[in-house]
Amino acid sequence: MVQLAAEAEKENPLIPPWPELVIGLIAFVIVFGFLAKKLLPTINKVLEERREAIEGGIEKAEAAQTEAQSVLEQYKAQLAEARHEAARLRQEAQEQGATLIAEMRAEGQRQREEIVAAGHAQIEADRKAASSALRQDVGKLATDLAGKLVGESLEDHARQSRVIDRFLEDLEEKAEAAR
């Protein structure tokens, strides 16, 4: 037992024996060399492809962002132009509306004046017709009355007209003088 304890003290389990250490080191170099020759170029190739894909993606994203910015600026310019056009059309519509209202008012005024003129003409025609009818009626009454007063018939038409006209003219002169 003592001997086992002494051997145990000589061999440290953390430090391997020299032949194992050399064999392990040679095996490590062989595996490392194999990995460096076969696996490392493939890994580097995959990493390079990824780096290029990421850089290409970044470039595409930047290009897309630049394009989106230009499209946004175009949209804003078109929107401003559309607003300007809408304001111009609104202004034109207001001007056309004002012109139309003015034309309608002028047409209404013209029609009103025509109606008033036609009314005045009708009133004047009615007044003349009434005056003529009144002259005839008054003349007839005056002739009858004069005939009764004189005791003689005044049936002569020319004489009647002269008497009636003189009588009515005297009445009109008196009416105008009274005004």
mmCIF file with all atom_site columns, C-alpha atoms in Angstrom:
data_model
loop_
_atom_site.group_PDB
_atom_site.id
_atom_site.type_symbol
_atom_site.label_atom_id
_atom_site.label_alt_id
_atom_site.label_comp_id
_atom_site.label_asym_id
_atom_site.label_entity_id
_atom_site.label_seq_id
_atom_site.pdbx_PDB_ins_code
_atom_site.Cartn_x
_atom_site.Cartn_y
_atom_site.Cartn_z
_atom_site.occupancy
_atom_site.B_iso_or_equiv
_atom_site.pdbx_formal_charge
_atom_site.auth_seq_id
_atom_site.auth_comp_id
_atom_site.auth_asym_id
_atom_site.auth_atom_id
_atom_site.pdbx_PDB_model_num
ATOM 1   C CA . MET A 1 1   ? 0.000    0.000   0.000   1.00 0.00 ? 1   MET A CA 1
ATOM 2   C CA . VAL A 1 2   ? 2.796    2.242   0.738   1.00 0.00 ? 2   VAL A CA 1
ATOM 3   C CA . GLN A 1 3   ? 4.146    1.408   -2.616  1.00 0.00 ? 3   GLN A CA 1
ATOM 4   C CA . LEU A 1 4   ? 0.887    2.352   -4.265  1.00 0.00 ? 4   LEU A CA 1
ATOM 5   C CA . ALA A 1 5   ? 0.870    5.572   -2.403  1.00 0.00 ? 5   ALA A CA 1
ATOM 6   C CA . ALA A 1 6   ? 4.434    6.297   -3.510  1.00 0.00 ? 6   ALA A CA 1
ATOM 7   C CA . GLU A 1 7   ? 3.603    5.502   -7.135  1.00 0.00 ? 7   GLU A CA 1
ATOM 8   C CA . ALA A 1 8   ? 0.541    7.645   -6.906  1.00 0.00 ? 8   ALA A CA 1
ATOM 9   C CA . GLU A 1 9   ? 2.667    10.504  -5.699  1.00 0.00 ? 9   GLU A CA 1
ATOM 10  C CA . LYS A 1 10  ? 5.064    10.077  -8.616  1.00 0.00 ? 10  LYS A CA 1
ATOM 11  C CA . GLU A 1 11  ? 2.371    10.054  -11.261 1.00 0.00 ? 11  GLU A CA 1
ATOM 12  C CA . ASN A 1 12  ? 0.345    13.219  -11.339 1.00 0.00 ? 12  ASN A CA 1
ATOM 13  C CA . PRO A 1 13  ? -2.964   12.566  -13.048 1.00 0.00 ? 13  PRO A CA 1
ATOM 14  C CA . LEU A 1 14  ? -2.954   16.048  -14.531 1.00 0.00 ? 14  LEU A CA 1
ATOM 15  C CA . ILE A 1 15  ? 0.363    15.602  -16.318 1.00 0.00 ? 15  ILE A CA 1
ATOM 16  C CA . PRO A 1 16  ? 0.286    12.785  -18.892 1.00 0.00 ? 16  PRO A CA 1
ATOM 17  C CA . PRO A 1 17  ? 3.320    10.596  -19.524 1.00 0.00 ? 17  PRO A CA 1
ATOM 18  C CA . TRP A 1 18  ? 5.798    11.766  -22.170 1.00 0.00 ? 18  TRP A CA 1
ATOM 19  C CA . PRO A 1 19  ? 5.030    9.199   -24.822 1.00 0.00 ? 19  PRO A CA 1
ATOM 20  C CA . GLU A 1 20  ? 1.310    9.955   -24.639 1.00 0.00 ? 20  GLU A CA 1
ATOM 21  C CA . LEU A 1 21  ? 2.033    13.642  -24.816 1.00 0.00 ? 21  LEU A CA 1
ATOM 22  C CA . VAL A 1 22  ? 4.183    13.245  -27.959 1.00 0.00 ? 22  VAL A CA 1
ATOM 23  C CA . ILE A 1 23  ? 1.672    10.924  -29.647 1.00 0.00 ? 23  ILE A CA 1
ATOM 24  C CA . GLY A 1 24  ? -1.190   13.341  -28.762 1.00 0.00 ? 24  GLY A CA 1
ATOM 25  C CA . LEU A 1 25  ? 0.815    16.275  -30.092 1.00 0.00 ? 25  LEU A CA 1
ATOM 26  C CA . ILE A 1 26  ? 1.564    14.462  -33.393 1.00 0.00 ? 26  ILE A CA 1
ATOM 27  C CA . ALA A 1 27  ? -2.111   13.458  -33.722 1.00 0.00 ? 27  ALA A CA 1
ATOM 28  C CA . PHE A 1 28  ? -3.159   17.077  -33.026 1.00 0.00 ? 28  PHE A CA 1
ATOM 29  C CA . VAL A 1 29  ? -0.808   18.418  -35.725 1.00 0.00 ? 29  VAL A CA 1
ATOM 30  C CA . ILE A 1 30  ? -2.133   15.835  -38.240 1.00 0.00 ? 30  ILE A CA 1
ATOM 31  C CA . VAL A 1 31  ? -5.799   16.653  -37.454 1.00 0.00 ? 31  VAL A CA 1
ATOM 32  C CA . PHE A 1 32  ? -5.023   20.411  -37.457 1.00 0.00 ? 32  PHE A CA 1
ATOM 33  C CA . GLY A 1 33  ? -3.221   20.132  -40.789 1.00 0.00 ? 33  GLY A CA 1
ATOM 34  C CA . PHE A 1 34  ? -6.084   18.120  -42.285 1.00 0.00 ? 34  PHE A CA 1
ATOM 35  C CA . LEU A 1 35  ? -8.633   20.666  -41.054 1.00 0.00 ? 35  LEU A CA 1
ATOM 36  C CA . ALA A 1 36  ? -6.491   23.583  -42.263 1.00 0.00 ? 36  ALA A CA 1
ATOM 37  C CA . LYS A 1 37  ? -6.098   22.042  -45.741 1.00 0.00 ? 37  LYS A CA 1
ATOM 38  C CA . LYS A 1 38  ? -9.631   20.746  -46.280 1.00 0.00 ? 38  LYS A CA 1
ATOM 39  C CA . LEU A 1 39  ? -12.052  22.484  -43.968 1.00 0.00 ? 39  LEU A CA 1
ATOM 40  C CA . LEU A 1 40  ? -10.553  25.966  -43.536 1.00 0.00 ? 40  LEU A CA 1
ATOM 41  C CA . PRO A 1 41  ? -10.783  26.973  -47.269 1.00 0.00 ? 41  PRO A CA 1
ATOM 42  C CA . THR A 1 42  ? -14.435  25.873  -47.344 1.00 0.00 ? 42  THR A CA 1
ATOM 43  C CA . ILE A 1 43  ? -15.165  27.845  -44.172 1.00 0.00 ? 43  ILE A CA 1
ATOM 44  C CA . ASN A 1 44  ? -13.355  30.908  -45.567 1.00 0.00 ? 44  ASN A CA 1
ATOM 45  C CA . LYS A 1 45  ? -15.243  30.558  -48.851 1.00 0.00 ? 45  LYS A CA 1
ATOM 46  C CA . VAL A 1 46  ? -18.612  30.387  -47.048 1.00 0.00 ? 46  VAL A CA 1
ATOM 47  C CA . LEU A 1 47  ? -17.661  33.368  -44.864 1.00 0.00 ? 47  LEU A CA 1
ATOM 48  C CA . GLU A 1 48  ? -16.587  35.371  -47.933 1.00 0.00 ? 48  GLU A CA 1
ATOM 49  C CA . GLU A 1 49  ? -19.876  34.551  -49.706 1.00 0.00 ? 49  GLU A CA 1
ATOM 50  C CA . ARG A 1 50  ? -21.791  35.649  -46.635 1.00 0.00 ? 50  ARG A CA 1
ATOM 51  C CA . ARG A 1 51  ? -19.798  38.871  -46.397 1.00 0.00 ? 51  ARG A CA 1
ATOM 52  C CA . GLU A 1 52  ? -20.467  39.609  -50.076 1.00 0.00 ? 52  GLU A CA 1
ATOM 53  C CA . ALA A 1 53  ? -24.146  38.771  -49.665 1.00 0.00 ? 53  ALA A CA 1
ATOM 54  C CA . ILE A 1 54  ? -24.390  41.076  -46.653 1.00 0.00 ? 54  ILE A CA 1
ATOM 55  C CA . GLU A 1 55  ? -22.532  43.880  -48.436 1.00 0.00 ? 55  GLU A CA 1
ATOM 56  C CA . GLY A 1 56  ? -24.692  43.338  -51.547 1.00 0.00 ? 56  GLY A CA 1
ATOM 57  C CA . GLY A 1 57  ? -27.794  43.416  -49.353 1.00 0.00 ? 57  GLY A CA 1
ATOM 58  C CA . ILE A 1 58  ? -26.616  46.633  -47.744 1.00 0.00 ? 58  ILE A CA 1
ATOM 59  C CA . GLU A 1 59  ? -25.938  48.151  -51.164 1.00 0.00 ? 59  GLU A CA 1
ATOM 60  C CA . LYS A 1 60  ? -29.347  47.008  -52.403 1.00 0.00 ? 60  LYS A CA 1
ATOM 61  C CA . ALA A 1 61  ? -30.976  48.422  -49.285 1.00 0.00 ? 61  ALA A CA 1
ATOM 62  C CA . GLU A 1 62  ? -29.167  51.730  -49.800 1.00 0.00 ? 62  GLU A CA 1
ATOM 63  C CA . ALA A 1 63  ? -30.202  51.769  -53.471 1.00 0.00 ? 63  ALA A CA 1
ATOM 64  C CA . ALA A 1 64  ? -33.784  50.944  -52.508 1.00 0.00 ? 64  ALA A CA 1
ATOM 65  C CA . GLN A 1 65  ? -33.725  53.646  -49.865 1.00 0.00 ? 65  GLN A CA 1
ATOM 66  C CA . THR A 1 66  ? -32.363  56.173  -52.371 1.00 0.00 ? 66  THR A CA 1
ATOM 67  C CA . GLU A 1 67  ? -35.011  55.155  -54.885 1.00 0.00 ? 67  GLU A CA 1
ATOM 68  C CA . ALA A 1 68  ? -37.725  55.351  -52.215 1.00 0.00 ? 68  ALA A CA 1
ATOM 69  C CA . GLN A 1 69  ? -36.506  58.823  -51.268 1.00 0.00 ? 69  GLN A CA 1
ATOM 70  C CA . SER A 1 70  ? -36.642  59.978  -54.906 1.00 0.00 ? 70  SER A CA 1
ATOM 71  C CA . VAL A 1 71  ? -40.114  58.452  -55.321 1.00 0.00 ? 71  VAL A CA 1
ATOM 72  C CA . LEU A 1 72  ? -41.214  60.210  -52.121 1.00 0.00 ? 72  LEU A CA 1
ATOM 73  C CA . GLU A 1 73  ? -39.889  63.532  -53.429 1.00 0.00 ? 73  GLU A CA 1
ATOM 74  C CA . GLN A 1 74  ? -41.680  62.967  -56.752 1.00 0.00 ? 74  GLN A CA 1
ATOM 75  C CA . TYR A 1 75  ? -44.872  62.124  -54.877 1.00 0.00 ? 75  TYR A CA 1
ATOM 76  C CA . LYS A 1 76  ? -44.565  65.273  -52.774 1.00 0.00 ? 76  LYS A CA 1
ATOM 77  C CA . ALA A 1 77  ? -43.942  67.346  -55.908 1.00 0.00 ? 77  ALA A CA 1
ATOM 78  C CA . GLN A 1 78  ? -46.963  65.784  -57.643 1.00 0.00 ? 78  GLN A CA 1
ATOM 79  C CA . LEU A 1 79  ? -49.074  66.334  -54.536 1.00 0.00 ? 79  LEU A CA 1
ATOM 80  C CA . ALA A 1 80  ? -48.031  69.991  -54.373 1.00 0.00 ? 80  ALA A CA 1
ATOM 81  C CA . GLU A 1 81  ? -48.765  70.350  -58.094 1.00 0.00 ? 81  GLU A CA 1
ATOM 82  C CA . ALA A 1 82  ? -52.173  68.693  -57.658 1.00 0.00 ? 82  ALA A CA 1
ATOM 83  C CA . ARG A 1 83  ? -52.993  71.030  -54.772 1.00 0.00 ? 83  ARG A CA 1
ATOM 84  C CA . HIS A 1 84  ? -51.939  74.012  -56.866 1.00 0.00 ? 84  HIS A CA 1
ATOM 85  C CA . GLU A 1 85  ? -54.058  72.770  -59.782 1.00 0.00 ? 85  GLU A CA 1
ATOM 86  C CA . ALA A 1 86  ? -57.042  72.215  -57.469 1.00 0.00 ? 86  ALA A CA 1
ATOM 87  C CA . ALA A 1 87  ? -56.679  75.754  -56.098 1.00 0.00 ? 87  ALA A CA 1
ATOM 88  C CA . ARG A 1 88  ? -56.475  77.120  -59.642 1.00 0.00 ? 88  ARG A CA 1
ATOM 89  C CA . LEU A 1 89  ? -59.570  75.158  -60.724 1.00 0.00 ? 89  LEU A CA 1
ATOM 90  C CA . ARG A 1 90  ? -61.436  76.309  -57.612 1.00 0.00 ? 90  ARG A CA 1
ATOM 91  C CA . GLN A 1 91  ? -60.516  79.926  -58.402 1.00 0.00 ? 91  GLN A CA 1
ATOM 92  C CA . GLU A 1 92  ? -61.639  79.502  -62.029 1.00 0.00 ? 92  GLU A CA 1
ATOM 93  C CA . ALA A 1 93  ? -64.920  77.971  -60.875 1.00 0.00 ? 93  ALA A CA 1
ATOM 94  C CA . GLN A 1 94  ? -65.517  80.893  -58.513 1.00 0.00 ? 94  GLN A CA 1
ATOM 95  C CA . GLU A 1 95  ? -64.766  83.373  -61.288 1.00 0.00 ? 95  GLU A CA 1
ATOM 96  C CA . GLN A 1 96  ? -67.048  81.517  -63.704 1.00 0.00 ? 96  GLN A CA 1
ATOM 97  C CA . GLY A 1 97  ? -69.748  81.408  -61.030 1.00 0.00 ? 97  GLY A CA 1
ATOM 98  C CA . ALA A 1 98  ? -69.453  85.145  -60.446 1.00 0.00 ? 98  ALA A CA 1
ATOM 99  C CA . THR A 1 99  ? -69.573  85.777  -64.199 1.00 0.00 ? 99  THR A CA 1
ATOM 100 C CA . LEU A 1 100 ? -72.594  83.512  -64.559 1.00 0.00 ? 100 LEU A CA 1
ATOM 101 C CA . ILE A 1 101 ? -74.370  85.266  -61.688 1.00 0.00 ? 101 ILE A CA 1
ATOM 102 C CA . ALA A 1 102 ? -73.628  88.661  -63.246 1.00 0.00 ? 102 ALA A CA 1
ATOM 103 C CA . GLU A 1 103 ? -74.917  87.440  -66.624 1.00 0.00 ? 103 GLU A CA 1
ATOM 104 C CA . MET A 1 104 ? -78.073  86.039  -65.042 1.00 0.00 ? 104 MET A CA 1
ATOM 105 C CA . ARG A 1 105 ? -78.669  89.298  -63.187 1.00 0.00 ? 105 ARG A CA 1
ATOM 106 C CA . ALA A 1 106 ? -78.184  91.278  -66.403 1.00 0.00 ? 106 ALA A CA 1
ATOM 107 C CA . GLU A 1 107 ? -80.556  88.921  -68.241 1.00 0.00 ? 107 GLU A CA 1
ATOM 108 C CA . GLY A 1 108 ? -83.097  89.237  -65.420 1.00 0.00 ? 108 GLY A CA 1
ATOM 109 C CA . GLN A 1 109 ? -82.782  93.028  -65.511 1.00 0.00 ? 109 GLN A CA 1
ATOM 110 C CA . ARG A 1 110 ? -83.245  93.018  -69.291 1.00 0.00 ? 110 ARG A CA 1
ATOM 111 C CA . GLN A 1 111 ? -86.304  90.768  -69.036 1.00 0.00 ? 111 GLN A CA 1
ATOM 112 C CA . ARG A 1 112 ? -87.732  92.946  -66.260 1.00 0.00 ? 112 ARG A CA 1
ATOM 113 C CA . GLU A 1 113 ? -87.236  96.050  -68.400 1.00 0.00 ? 113 GLU A CA 1
ATOM 114 C CA . GLU A 1 114 ? -88.903  94.299  -71.354 1.00 0.00 ? 114 GLU A CA 1
ATOM 115 C CA . ILE A 1 115 ? -91.860  93.313  -69.181 1.00 0.00 ? 115 ILE A CA 1
ATOM 116 C CA . VAL A 1 116 ? -92.150  96.838  -67.750 1.00 0.00 ? 116 VAL A CA 1
ATOM 117 C CA . ALA A 1 117 ? -91.902  98.350  -71.265 1.00 0.00 ? 117 ALA A CA 1
ATOM 118 C CA . ALA A 1 118 ? -94.545  95.914  -72.547 1.00 0.00 ? 118 ALA A CA 1
ATOM 119 C CA . GLY A 1 119 ? -96.722  96.803  -69.559 1.00 0.00 ? 119 GLY A CA 1
ATOM 120 C CA . HIS A 1 120 ? -96.327  100.522 -70.229 1.00 0.00 ? 120 HIS A CA 1
ATOM 121 C CA . ALA A 1 121 ? -97.128  99.963  -73.917 1.00 0.00 ? 121 ALA A CA 1
ATOM 122 C CA . GLN A 1 122 ? -100.219 97.935  -72.981 1.00 0.00 ? 122 GLN A CA 1
ATOM 123 C CA . ILE A 1 123 ? -101.303 100.582 -70.468 1.00 0.00 ? 123 ILE A CA 1
ATOM 124 C CA . GLU A 1 124 ? -100.814 103.301 -73.105 1.00 0.00 ? 124 GLU A CA 1
ATOM 125 C CA . ALA A 1 125 ? -102.807 101.288 -75.668 1.00 0.00 ? 125 ALA A CA 1
ATOM 126 C CA . ASP A 1 126 ? -105.553 100.662 -73.090 1.00 0.00 ? 126 ASP A CA 1
ATOM 127 C CA . ARG A 1 127 ? -105.567 104.361 -72.162 1.00 0.00 ? 127 ARG A CA 1
ATOM 128 C CA . LYS A 1 128 ? -105.880 105.366 -75.810 1.00 0.00 ? 128 LYS A CA 1
ATOM 129 C CA . ALA A 1 129 ? -108.636 102.816 -76.371 1.00 0.00 ? 129 ALA A CA 1
ATOM 130 C CA . ALA A 1 130 ? -110.443 103.994 -73.247 1.00 0.00 ? 130 ALA A CA 1
ATOM 131 C CA . SER A 1 131 ? -109.955 107.621 -74.292 1.00 0.00 ? 131 SER A CA 1
ATOM 132 C CA . SER A 1 132 ? -111.352 106.888 -77.745 1.00 0.00 ? 132 SER A CA 1
ATOM 133 C CA . ALA A 1 133 ? -114.305 104.979 -76.322 1.00 0.00 ? 133 ALA A CA 1
ATOM 134 C CA . LEU A 1 134 ? -114.877 107.747 -73.805 1.00 0.00 ? 134 LEU A CA 1
ATOM 135 C CA . ARG A 1 135 ? -114.755 110.381 -76.555 1.00 0.00 ? 135 ARG A CA 1
ATOM 136 C CA . GLN A 1 136 ? -117.327 108.485 -78.523 1.00 0.00 ? 136 GLN A CA 1
ATOM 137 C CA . ASP A 1 137 ? -119.573 108.001 -75.508 1.00 0.00 ? 137 ASP A CA 1
ATOM 138 C CA . VAL A 1 138 ? -119.189 111.587 -74.352 1.00 0.00 ? 138 VAL A CA 1
ATOM 139 C CA . GLY A 1 139 ? -119.691 112.811 -77.917 1.00 0.00 ? 139 GLY A CA 1
ATOM 140 C CA . LYS A 1 140 ? -122.837 110.781 -78.271 1.00 0.00 ? 140 LYS A CA 1
ATOM 141 C CA . LEU A 1 141 ? -124.141 112.046 -74.934 1.00 0.00 ? 141 LEU A CA 1
ATOM 142 C CA . ALA A 1 142 ? -123.119 115.628 -75.746 1.00 0.00 ? 142 ALA A CA 1
ATOM 143 C CA . THR A 1 143 ? -124.763 115.442 -79.161 1.00 0.00 ? 143 THR A CA 1
ATOM 144 C CA . ASP A 1 144 ? -127.957 114.098 -77.662 1.00 0.00 ? 144 ASP A CA 1
ATOM 145 C CA . LEU A 1 145 ? -127.915 116.746 -74.969 1.00 0.00 ? 145 LEU A CA 1
ATOM 146 C CA . ALA A 1 146 ? -127.118 119.537 -77.419 1.00 0.00 ? 146 ALA A CA 1
ATOM 147 C CA . GLY A 1 147 ? -129.858 118.329 -79.717 1.00 0.00 ? 147 GLY A CA 1
ATOM 148 C CA . LYS A 1 148 ? -132.358 118.442 -76.871 1.00 0.00 ? 148 LYS A CA 1
ATOM 149 C CA . LEU A 1 149 ? -131.204 121.882 -75.828 1.00 0.00 ? 149 LEU A CA 1
ATOM 150 C CA . VAL A 1 150 ? -131.180 123.352 -79.283 1.00 0.00 ? 150 VAL A CA 1
ATOM 151 C CA . GLY A 1 151 ? -134.252 121.507 -80.278 1.00 0.00 ? 151 GLY A CA 1
ATOM 152 C CA . GLU A 1 152 ? -132.663 120.466 -83.506 1.00 0.00 ? 152 GLU A CA 1
ATOM 153 C CA . SER A 1 153 ? -131.081 117.201 -84.416 1.00 0.00 ? 153 SER A CA 1
ATOM 154 C CA . LEU A 1 154 ? -127.342 117.209 -84.712 1.00 0.00 ? 154 LEU A CA 1
ATOM 155 C CA . GLU A 1 155 ? -127.138 114.015 -86.659 1.00 0.00 ? 155 GLU A CA 1
ATOM 156 C CA . ASP A 1 156 ? -124.641 115.360 -89.147 1.00 0.00 ? 156 ASP A CA 1
ATOM 157 C CA . HIS A 1 157 ? -121.552 113.355 -88.388 1.00 0.00 ? 157 HIS A CA 1
ATOM 158 C CA . ALA A 1 158 ? -118.963 115.949 -89.428 1.00 0.00 ? 158 ALA A CA 1
ATOM 159 C CA . ARG A 1 159 ? -120.645 118.590 -87.338 1.00 0.00 ? 159 ARG A CA 1
ATOM 160 C CA . GLN A 1 160 ? -120.818 116.177 -84.415 1.00 0.00 ? 160 GLN A CA 1
ATOM 161 C CA . SER A 1 161 ? -117.131 115.422 -84.588 1.00 0.00 ? 161 SER A CA 1
ATOM 162 C CA . ARG A 1 162 ? -116.204 119.115 -84.636 1.00 0.00 ? 162 ARG A CA 1
ATOM 163 C CA . VAL A 1 163 ? -118.444 119.927 -81.688 1.00 0.00 ? 163 VAL A CA 1
ATOM 164 C CA . ILE A 1 164 ? -117.221 116.960 -79.705 1.00 0.00 ? 164 ILE A CA 1
ATOM 165 C CA . ASP A 1 165 ? -113.565 117.681 -80.424 1.00 0.00 ? 165 ASP A CA 1
ATOM 166 C CA . ARG A 1 166 ? -113.977 121.345 -79.432 1.00 0.00 ? 166 ARG A CA 1
ATOM 167 C CA . PHE A 1 167 ? -115.777 120.359 -76.250 1.00 0.00 ? 167 PHE A CA 1
ATOM 168 C CA . LEU A 1 168 ? -113.151 117.772 -75.233 1.00 0.00 ? 168 LEU A CA 1
ATOM 169 C CA . GLU A 1 169 ? -110.281 120.108 -76.045 1.00 0.00 ? 169 GLU A CA 1
ATOM 170 C CA . ASP A 1 170 ? -111.815 122.747 -73.808 1.00 0.00 ? 170 ASP A CA 1
ATOM 171 C CA . LEU A 1 171 ? -112.135 120.165 -71.025 1.00 0.00 ? 171 LEU A CA 1
ATOM 172 C CA . GLU A 1 172 ? -108.523 119.035 -71.418 1.00 0.00 ? 172 GLU A CA 1
ATOM 173 C CA . GLU A 1 173 ? -107.249 122.625 -71.356 1.00 0.00 ? 173 GLU A CA 1
ATOM 174 C CA . LYS A 1 174 ? -109.190 123.323 -68.191 1.00 0.00 ? 174 LYS A CA 1
ATOM 175 C CA . ALA A 1 175 ? -107.849 120.100 -66.602 1.00 0.00 ? 175 ALA A CA 1
ATOM 176 C CA . GLU A 1 176 ? -104.247 120.987 -67.473 1.00 0.00 ? 176 GLU A CA 1
ATOM 177 C CA . ALA A 1 177 ? -104.658 124.541 -66.217 1.00 0.00 ? 177 ALA A CA 1
ATOM 178 C CA . ALA A 1 178 ? -105.993 123.191 -62.930 1.00 0.00 ? 178 ALA A CA 1
ATOM 179 C CA . ARG A 1 179 ? -102.864 121.114 -62.381 1.00 0.00 ? 179 ARG A CA 1
#
